[in-house]
Amino acid sequence: MKTTPKLLAYAIVGIGALFMLAPFYFMFVFATQSRTDIFNVPPPLFFSGELLNNIAVLTTRLPFWKNVGWSLYVGLMSTALTLLFCSMAGYAFALLEFRFKKALFALVMATLMVPSFMNMIPSFMVMDALGWIDTHRALYLPGAASAFGIFLMRQFAASTVPKELLSAARIDGASELGIYWRIALPLMKPALGTLGLITFISSWNNFMNPLIVMRSAENYTLPLALRSLFSTTSTEWGALMAGSAIATLPLIVLFVISSRQLIAGLTAGAVK
């Protein structure tokens, strides 16, 4: 009798997993179908042989591989700068004492309450004033010190980096930058890995910021490039699905490889 609730729970979870995985499965199936076959009733359930044709259409309509390269470049730059600045700020807020520390941290946290759509017009005006319209630095520099990243690194540093170790390093004559780089940063690796994954995935999927500042198709990142395939008359759905599948594959592989690291980093310090 005790096994019945467990089997029921497994069945519910299994059905939910099928519903969640179905869009991904159909995306990969449609990537191998022609535009007309996609709209058959019932829709195709198995793979076909149109993948190479769809990729050919995709690369004809777009500078697709250049768009992939720009997405990779922006994602790596966003990740590297976010890890650097957020770890430095988190270390300072957690382990250093300075004037207005609590007020500044409260101000950083208050920015989380501002809806993202309210930043669209000010962001465009600032990027235009700086002359950064249609440049990729406008996609990774403004968000390099995110409030979420600072909060995550601050909480992790406060719970895992012992202040006694830092005091001993200061007595030995180590500089604050040396203490941060040689002592605190290695101890913060789990949180760095988690924040790096979140930042890269967010940057890879980012659509709104490129839509605001990018102008030429050669500089588009993947989400914006794939959106440009939509047409009111002749959308190449097979090519669009092929591009979406190619854009999704790196994230799936990255998540499968690092899901344990992501969960461990997010839950670190939650249970003593």
mmCIF file of C-alpha atoms in Angstrom:
data_model
loop_
_atom_site.group_PDB
_atom_site.id
_atom_site.type_symbol
_atom_site.label_atom_id
_atom_site.label_comp_id
_atom_site.label_asym_id
_atom_site.label_seq_id
_atom_site.Cartn_x
_atom_site.Cartn_y
_atom_site.Cartn_z
ATOM 1 C CA MET A 1 0.000 0.000 0.000
ATOM 2 C CA LYS A 2 2.870 2.348 0.720
ATOM 3 C CA THR A 3 4.164 1.947 -2.816
ATOM 4 C CA THR A 4 0.953 3.294 -4.383
ATOM 5 C CA PRO A 5 1.488 6.975 -3.448
ATOM 6 C CA LYS A 6 5.110 6.710 -4.575
ATOM 7 C CA LEU A 7 4.127 5.239 -7.951
ATOM 8 C CA LEU A 8 1.462 7.917 -8.342
ATOM 9 C CA ALA A 9 4.026 10.629 -7.573
ATOM 10 C CA TYR A 10 6.433 9.135 -10.135
ATOM 11 C CA ALA A 11 3.647 9.023 -12.719
ATOM 12 C CA ILE A 12 2.724 12.663 -12.141
ATOM 13 C CA VAL A 13 6.364 13.748 -12.347
ATOM 14 C CA GLY A 14 6.861 11.643 -15.492
ATOM 15 C CA ILE A 15 3.834 13.152 -17.218
ATOM 16 C CA GLY A 16 4.961 16.637 -16.239
ATOM 17 C CA ALA A 17 8.437 15.930 -17.625
ATOM 18 C CA LEU A 18 6.943 14.773 -20.930
ATOM 19 C CA PHE A 19 4.937 17.981 -21.243
ATOM 20 C CA MET A 20 8.052 20.051 -20.503
ATOM 21 C CA LEU A 21 10.247 18.128 -22.956
ATOM 22 C CA ALA A 22 7.673 18.023 -25.770
ATOM 23 C CA PRO A 23 8.460 21.541 -27.131
ATOM 24 C CA PHE A 24 12.156 20.699 -27.327
ATOM 25 C CA TYR A 25 11.464 17.399 -29.062
ATOM 26 C CA PHE A 26 9.195 18.994 -31.645
ATOM 27 C CA MET A 27 11.703 21.788 -32.221
ATOM 28 C CA PHE A 28 14.365 19.234 -33.178
ATOM 29 C CA VAL A 29 11.864 17.248 -35.269
ATOM 30 C CA PHE A 30 10.665 20.348 -37.137
ATOM 31 C CA ALA A 31 14.288 21.314 -37.785
ATOM 32 C CA THR A 32 14.481 18.271 -40.073
ATOM 33 C CA GLN A 33 11.178 18.956 -41.867
ATOM 34 C CA SER A 34 10.309 21.160 -44.826
ATOM 35 C CA ARG A 35 8.138 24.246 -44.344
ATOM 36 C CA THR A 36 5.052 22.523 -45.789
ATOM 37 C CA ASP A 37 5.492 19.303 -43.805
ATOM 38 C CA ILE A 38 5.580 21.200 -40.506
ATOM 39 C CA PHE A 39 1.951 22.254 -40.973
ATOM 40 C CA ASN A 40 0.627 18.797 -41.803
ATOM 41 C CA VAL A 41 -2.270 17.508 -39.735
ATOM 42 C CA PRO A 42 -1.325 15.565 -37.680
ATOM 43 C CA PRO A 43 2.126 17.137 -37.377
ATOM 44 C CA PRO A 44 5.200 14.987 -38.060
ATOM 45 C CA LEU A 45 6.394 13.063 -35.032
ATOM 46 C CA PHE A 46 9.676 11.702 -36.360
ATOM 47 C CA PHE A 47 12.826 13.099 -37.929
ATOM 48 C CA SER A 48 13.148 13.636 -41.668
ATOM 49 C CA GLY A 49 15.956 14.516 -44.082
ATOM 50 C CA GLU A 50 15.552 18.271 -44.625
ATOM 51 C CA LEU A 51 18.011 19.450 -42.001
ATOM 52 C CA LEU A 52 20.811 20.358 -44.409
ATOM 53 C CA ASN A 53 18.389 22.196 -46.698
ATOM 54 C CA ASN A 54 17.040 24.156 -43.750
ATOM 55 C CA ILE A 55 20.561 25.080 -42.636
ATOM 56 C CA ALA A 56 21.348 26.174 -46.208
ATOM 57 C CA VAL A 57 18.296 28.451 -46.217
ATOM 58 C CA LEU A 58 19.260 29.737 -42.774
ATOM 59 C CA THR A 59 22.805 30.648 -43.815
ATOM 60 C CA THR A 60 21.486 32.246 -47.023
ATOM 61 C CA ARG A 61 18.999 34.472 -45.242
ATOM 62 C CA LEU A 62 21.333 35.369 -42.360
ATOM 63 C CA PRO A 63 25.047 35.655 -41.566
ATOM 64 C CA PHE A 64 24.174 32.882 -39.138
ATOM 65 C CA TRP A 65 27.606 31.663 -38.062
ATOM 66 C CA LYS A 66 28.729 35.245 -37.493
ATOM 67 C CA ASN A 67 25.652 35.710 -35.293
ATOM 68 C CA VAL A 68 26.644 32.578 -33.363
ATOM 69 C CA GLY A 69 30.135 34.006 -32.902
ATOM 70 C CA TRP A 70 28.812 37.336 -31.636
ATOM 71 C CA SER A 71 26.529 35.564 -29.157
ATOM 72 C CA LEU A 72 29.489 33.547 -27.890
ATOM 73 C CA TYR A 73 31.663 36.666 -27.626
ATOM 74 C CA VAL A 74 29.023 38.670 -25.764
ATOM 75 C CA GLY A 75 28.252 35.732 -23.471
ATOM 76 C CA LEU A 76 31.898 35.184 -22.542
ATOM 77 C CA MET A 77 32.572 38.884 -21.997
ATOM 78 C CA SER A 78 29.424 39.272 -19.878
ATOM 79 C CA THR A 79 30.382 36.252 -17.801
ATOM 80 C CA ALA A 80 33.992 37.302 -17.248
ATOM 81 C CA LEU A 81 33.176 40.900 -16.289
ATOM 82 C CA THR A 82 30.252 39.892 -14.082
ATOM 83 C CA LEU A 83 32.376 37.376 -12.175
ATOM 84 C CA LEU A 84 35.132 39.945 -11.672
ATOM 85 C CA PHE A 85 33.037 42.905 -10.547
ATOM 86 C CA CYS A 86 30.415 40.969 -8.573
ATOM 87 C CA SER A 87 33.035 38.937 -6.697
ATOM 88 C CA MET A 88 34.932 42.109 -5.791
ATOM 89 C CA ALA A 89 31.775 43.872 -4.621
ATOM 90 C CA GLY A 90 30.524 40.778 -2.779
ATOM 91 C CA TYR A 91 33.881 40.386 -1.035
ATOM 92 C CA ALA A 92 33.872 44.049 0.015
ATOM 93 C CA PHE A 93 30.292 44.018 1.320
ATOM 94 C CA ALA A 94 30.826 40.752 3.213
ATOM 95 C CA LEU A 95 34.318 41.073 4.686
ATOM 96 C CA LEU A 96 35.411 44.717 4.682
ATOM 97 C CA GLU A 97 34.293 47.583 6.874
ATOM 98 C CA PHE A 98 33.797 51.025 5.368
ATOM 99 C CA ARG A 99 31.487 54.031 5.733
ATOM 100 C CA PHE A 100 27.920 53.745 4.428
ATOM 101 C CA LYS A 101 28.373 50.015 3.851
ATOM 102 C CA LYS A 102 24.808 49.084 4.822
ATOM 103 C CA ALA A 103 23.292 52.009 2.950
ATOM 104 C CA LEU A 104 25.185 51.182 -0.236
ATOM 105 C CA PHE A 105 24.222 47.523 -0.056
ATOM 106 C CA ALA A 106 20.586 48.484 0.502
ATOM 107 C CA LEU A 107 20.790 50.737 -2.557
ATOM 108 C CA VAL A 108 22.160 47.859 -4.638
ATOM 109 C CA MET A 109 19.359 45.579 -3.469
ATOM 110 C CA ALA A 110 16.760 48.264 -4.185
ATOM 111 C CA THR A 111 17.654 48.116 -7.878
ATOM 112 C CA LEU A 112 16.210 44.588 -7.955
ATOM 113 C CA MET A 113 12.776 46.122 -7.375
ATOM 114 C CA VAL A 114 12.935 48.230 -10.547
ATOM 115 C CA PRO A 115 11.138 46.471 -13.453
ATOM 116 C CA SER A 116 13.471 45.827 -16.361
ATOM 117 C CA PHE A 117 11.187 47.492 -18.915
ATOM 118 C CA MET A 118 11.631 50.821 -17.107
ATOM 119 C CA ASN A 119 15.315 50.787 -18.059
ATOM 120 C CA MET A 120 14.740 50.462 -21.794
ATOM 121 C CA ILE A 121 14.475 54.139 -22.749
ATOM 122 C CA PRO A 122 17.177 55.381 -20.311
ATOM 123 C CA SER A 123 19.493 52.600 -21.501
ATOM 124 C CA PHE A 124 19.013 53.573 -25.123
ATOM 125 C CA MET A 125 19.622 57.255 -24.338
ATOM 126 C CA VAL A 126 22.830 56.461 -22.453
ATOM 127 C CA MET A 127 24.112 54.122 -25.174
ATOM 128 C CA ASP A 128 23.303 56.734 -27.812
ATOM 129 C CA ALA A 129 25.107 59.455 -25.863
ATOM 130 C CA LEU A 130 28.170 57.221 -25.544
ATOM 131 C CA GLY A 131 28.100 56.352 -29.249
ATOM 132 C CA TRP A 132 27.635 52.650 -28.485
ATOM 133 C CA ILE A 133 24.596 52.018 -30.690
ATOM 134 C CA ASP A 134 25.199 48.938 -32.873
ATOM 135 C CA THR A 135 28.271 47.961 -30.856
ATOM 136 C CA HIS A 136 28.573 44.845 -28.726
ATOM 137 C CA ARG A 137 30.077 46.609 -25.725
ATOM 138 C CA ALA A 138 26.594 48.007 -25.128
ATOM 139 C CA LEU A 139 25.425 44.437 -24.453
ATOM 140 C CA TYR A 140 27.935 43.376 -21.815
ATOM 141 C CA LEU A 141 29.343 46.486 -20.094
ATOM 142 C CA PRO A 142 26.137 48.031 -18.607
ATOM 143 C CA GLY A 143 25.147 44.854 -16.753
ATOM 144 C CA ALA A 144 28.624 43.792 -15.663
ATOM 145 C CA ALA A 145 27.862 44.453 -11.966
ATOM 146 C CA SER A 146 24.401 42.982 -11.460
ATOM 147 C CA ALA A 147 22.618 43.324 -8.138
ATOM 148 C CA PHE A 148 21.772 39.612 -8.104
ATOM 149 C CA GLY A 149 25.415 38.696 -8.677
ATOM 150 C CA ILE A 150 26.619 41.012 -5.928
ATOM 151 C CA PHE A 151 24.030 39.592 -3.523
ATOM 152 C CA LEU A 152 24.946 35.984 -4.365
ATOM 153 C CA MET A 153 28.675 36.571 -3.947
ATOM 154 C CA ARG A 154 28.199 38.591 -0.771
ATOM 155 C CA GLN A 155 26.114 35.869 0.876
ATOM 156 C CA PHE A 156 28.525 33.143 -0.153
ATOM 157 C CA ALA A 157 31.619 35.052 0.956
ATOM 158 C CA ALA A 158 30.060 35.883 4.317
ATOM 159 C CA SER A 159 29.302 32.215 5.001
ATOM 160 C CA THR A 160 32.445 30.513 3.636
ATOM 161 C CA VAL A 161 35.424 32.886 3.907
ATOM 162 C CA PRO A 162 36.701 33.027 7.528
ATOM 163 C CA LYS A 163 37.640 36.507 8.718
ATOM 164 C CA GLU A 164 40.429 35.003 10.848
ATOM 165 C CA LEU A 165 42.179 33.820 7.685
ATOM 166 C CA LEU A 166 42.030 37.325 6.234
ATOM 167 C CA SER A 167 43.350 38.828 9.473
ATOM 168 C CA ALA A 168 46.279 36.405 9.439
ATOM 169 C CA ALA A 169 47.070 37.392 5.839
ATOM 170 C CA ARG A 170 47.019 41.092 6.770
ATOM 171 C CA ILE A 171 49.406 40.443 9.671
ATOM 172 C CA ASP A 172 51.737 38.719 7.208
ATOM 173 C CA GLY A 173 51.731 41.870 5.082
ATOM 174 C CA ALA A 174 49.384 40.853 2.255
ATOM 175 C CA SER A 175 47.604 43.661 0.428
ATOM 176 C CA GLU A 176 43.823 43.799 0.217
ATOM 177 C CA LEU A 177 43.938 43.027 -3.505
ATOM 178 C CA GLY A 178 46.266 40.102 -2.849
ATOM 179 C CA ILE A 179 43.967 38.773 -0.105
ATOM 180 C CA TYR A 180 40.993 38.992 -2.444
ATOM 181 C CA TRP A 181 42.782 37.350 -5.376
ATOM 182 C CA ARG A 182 44.799 34.659 -3.586
ATOM 183 C CA ILE A 183 42.627 33.763 -0.591
ATOM 184 C CA ALA A 184 39.002 34.843 -0.932
ATOM 185 C CA LEU A 185 38.499 34.183 -4.647
ATOM 186 C CA PRO A 186 39.575 30.502 -4.570
ATOM 187 C CA LEU A 187 37.207 29.881 -1.646
ATOM 188 C CA MET A 188 34.336 31.397 -3.656
ATOM 189 C CA LYS A 189 34.666 29.001 -6.616
ATOM 190 C CA PRO A 190 31.264 27.263 -6.140
ATOM 191 C CA ALA A 191 29.431 30.597 -6.214
ATOM 192 C CA LEU A 192 31.579 31.792 -9.124
ATOM 193 C CA GLY A 193 30.631 28.707 -11.119
ATOM 194 C CA THR A 194 26.944 29.181 -10.393
ATOM 195 C CA LEU A 195 26.955 32.877 -11.219
ATOM 196 C CA GLY A 196 28.964 32.219 -14.372
ATOM 197 C CA LEU A 197 26.409 29.668 -15.612
ATOM 198 C CA ILE A 198 23.454 31.932 -14.876
ATOM 199 C CA THR A 199 25.132 34.918 -16.523
ATOM 200 C CA PHE A 200 26.166 33.053 -19.677
ATOM 201 C CA ILE A 201 22.736 31.487 -20.165
ATOM 202 C CA SER A 202 21.022 34.836 -19.573
ATOM 203 C CA SER A 203 23.335 36.585 -22.032
ATOM 204 C CA TRP A 204 22.953 33.855 -24.657
ATOM 205 C CA ASN A 205 19.152 34.115 -24.471
ATOM 206 C CA ASN A 206 19.020 37.908 -24.207
ATOM 207 C CA PHE A 207 16.676 39.387 -26.799
ATOM 208 C CA MET A 208 15.532 42.757 -25.484
ATOM 209 C CA ASN A 209 18.906 44.492 -25.108
ATOM 210 C CA PRO A 210 20.119 43.622 -28.631
ATOM 211 C CA LEU A 211 16.734 44.719 -29.966
ATOM 212 C CA ILE A 212 17.241 48.142 -28.387
ATOM 213 C CA VAL A 213 20.809 48.870 -29.493
ATOM 214 C CA MET A 214 21.697 46.687 -32.495
ATOM 215 C CA ARG A 215 20.972 47.901 -36.023
ATOM 216 C CA SER A 216 22.825 45.769 -38.608
ATOM 217 C CA ALA A 217 22.194 42.057 -39.241
ATOM 218 C CA GLU A 218 25.945 41.360 -39.241
ATOM 219 C CA ASN A 219 26.094 42.404 -35.569
ATOM 220 C CA TYR A 220 22.958 40.603 -34.374
ATOM 221 C CA THR A 221 23.181 38.031 -31.637
ATOM 222 C CA LEU A 222 21.324 34.745 -32.121
ATOM 223 C CA PRO A 223 17.913 35.572 -30.599
ATOM 224 C CA LEU A 224 17.607 38.782 -32.611
ATOM 225 C CA ALA A 225 18.918 37.129 -35.787
ATOM 226 C CA LEU A 226 16.369 34.317 -35.556
ATOM 227 C CA ARG A 227 13.598 36.822 -34.888
ATOM 228 C CA SER A 228 14.481 38.592 -38.130
ATOM 229 C CA LEU A 229 13.474 35.448 -40.046
ATOM 230 C CA PHE A 230 9.819 36.089 -39.244
ATOM 231 C CA SER A 231 7.827 37.481 -42.151
ATOM 232 C CA THR A 232 4.173 38.284 -42.702
ATOM 233 C CA THR A 233 4.250 36.432 -46.040
ATOM 234 C CA SER A 234 6.927 33.718 -46.174
ATOM 235 C CA THR A 235 8.511 32.652 -42.902
ATOM 236 C CA GLU A 236 10.956 29.795 -43.399
ATOM 237 C CA TRP A 237 9.784 27.730 -40.461
ATOM 238 C CA GLY A 238 12.111 24.827 -41.137
ATOM 239 C CA ALA A 239 15.133 27.143 -41.191
ATOM 240 C CA LEU A 240 13.863 28.927 -38.077
ATOM 241 C CA MET A 241 13.515 25.625 -36.221
ATOM 242 C CA ALA A 242 16.981 24.544 -37.365
ATOM 243 C CA GLY A 243 18.468 27.786 -36.088
ATOM 244 C CA SER A 244 16.611 27.471 -32.793
ATOM 245 C CA ALA A 245 17.833 23.882 -32.378
ATOM 246 C CA ILE A 246 21.447 24.928 -33.026
ATOM 247 C CA ALA A 247 21.090 27.812 -30.577
ATOM 248 C CA THR A 248 19.600 25.525 -27.914
ATOM 249 C CA LEU A 249 22.141 22.706 -28.138
ATOM 250 C CA PRO A 250 25.015 24.516 -26.342
ATOM 251 C CA LEU A 251 22.752 25.427 -23.432
ATOM 252 C CA ILE A 252 21.460 21.868 -23.103
ATOM 253 C CA VAL A 253 25.001 20.463 -23.087
ATOM 254 C CA LEU A 254 26.162 23.131 -20.638
ATOM 255 C CA PHE A 255 23.277 22.466 -18.274
ATOM 256 C CA VAL A 256 23.707 18.671 -18.390
ATOM 257 C CA ILE A 257 27.417 18.996 -17.602
ATOM 258 C CA SER A 258 27.059 21.585 -14.850
ATOM 259 C CA SER A 259 23.589 21.095 -13.345
ATOM 260 C CA ARG A 260 25.071 19.614 -10.162
ATOM 261 C CA GLN A 261 27.389 22.621 -9.824
ATOM 262 C CA LEU A 262 24.472 25.008 -10.398
ATOM 263 C CA ILE A 263 22.302 23.420 -7.715
ATOM 264 C CA ALA A 264 25.182 23.137 -5.252
ATOM 265 C CA GLY A 265 26.128 26.771 -5.686
ATOM 266 C CA LEU A 266 22.578 28.022 -5.238
ATOM 267 C CA THR A 267 21.992 25.967 -2.093
ATOM 268 C CA ALA A 268 25.411 26.520 -0.510
ATOM 269 C CA GLY A 269 25.058 28.078 2.896
ATOM 270 C CA ALA A 270 21.308 27.423 3.037
ATOM 271 C CA VAL A 271 21.691 24.562 5.524
ATOM 272 C CA LYS A 272 24.243 24.577 8.304
#
